[in-house]
Amino acid sequence: MVTGGENTEIQFSAVETGKFKPLVSIQGHLSSVKCLAVLSHDKESLLVASAGGRSELSVWRIQMKPELQWKRVANHLLGTPFQSKEEKEPVDDIRYMSMCFHADTGTLIVAGSDGFIRSYSLQGNKLIPVKTCKSHRFCILYVAVAHSNWILSADTAGYICWTPLSMLLPETSQDAFMGDIIRFRVHSAGANAVDFRSLTETEVEVGSSGEDCSIALSRFTILGKEISLKYKRVHPSCHASQVIGLRFIGGNHIITASKDQRIYLWKVNDDEISVVDYTRTSVADVTSLAISRLRNLIVITGRGAEAFSLNYVMRDEL
């Protein structure tokens, strides 16, 4: 398990029966670590990207065998030479909040607190800026490649945005597809967590949760350059506090985690949701929910970390 924190450290831990075993702690960031992405891995090594405060982006190689070692491969700080005229915010104030990796082109896609999505290419020991796109007016909390031609993102104002992938990939990639940025208002406040699943080649269902304690299900139809909202259902007061984590699991279930320290399992029936079960976490100030399908675990992080068996949480549904 790889985690990053406000203490500027990246922590590698092993999940063993009944406990987390710390393996190595990496110190190297100037400010808090807000997001992580695994770029490649095999039995002997792991390539991980990390980003956060001070608009800092780093790539690390973790050697697992014969003994655990780590090395910073590349580091990038946003600076004046790489800023466009639109980028007004001082670079020290910009925080990278989320990122994803486009494996086909080896492009890192990073979302910032200034509303920009930026892309970088790892070339040797350097991170080379590729493109910059102003997708949001507000701080972006989530970004992912959700379709062969589109990037999905969400912000602190409750907007979900679809950005053409061609706006962020190198010129040699996706050059035949050009579309417009498309925005939809889903929540009345920040969209803290987003997940998606492809229903058909042309339909994508997006689940999101927000600071307004709601869960939203939105179904989008994607036809070439056109994206339309087929329906949106917002379910209010799903938790007693803001909903921090949301993931689709199985064919028709959603799992959510909140600042109220409760983990809910929901069943999705068409566009409606109903509570199946819930449990409590001992982790205070919950910041994220992640699922390891390989280990069949749900991991909650915040002021500490806690892992649950996915089989246990879904025991009544299996």
JSON list of C-alpha atoms in Angstrom, two decimals, residues 67 146 292:
[
{"chain": "A", "resi": 67, "resn": "GLU", "atom": "CA", "xyz": [16.11, -5.53, -0.88]},
{"chain": "A", "resi": 146, "resn": "ALA", "atom": "CA", "xyz": [-13.00, 7.72, -18.48]},
{"chain": "A", "resi": 292, "resn": "SER", "atom": "CA", "xyz": [-7.71, -3.44, -3.79]}
]
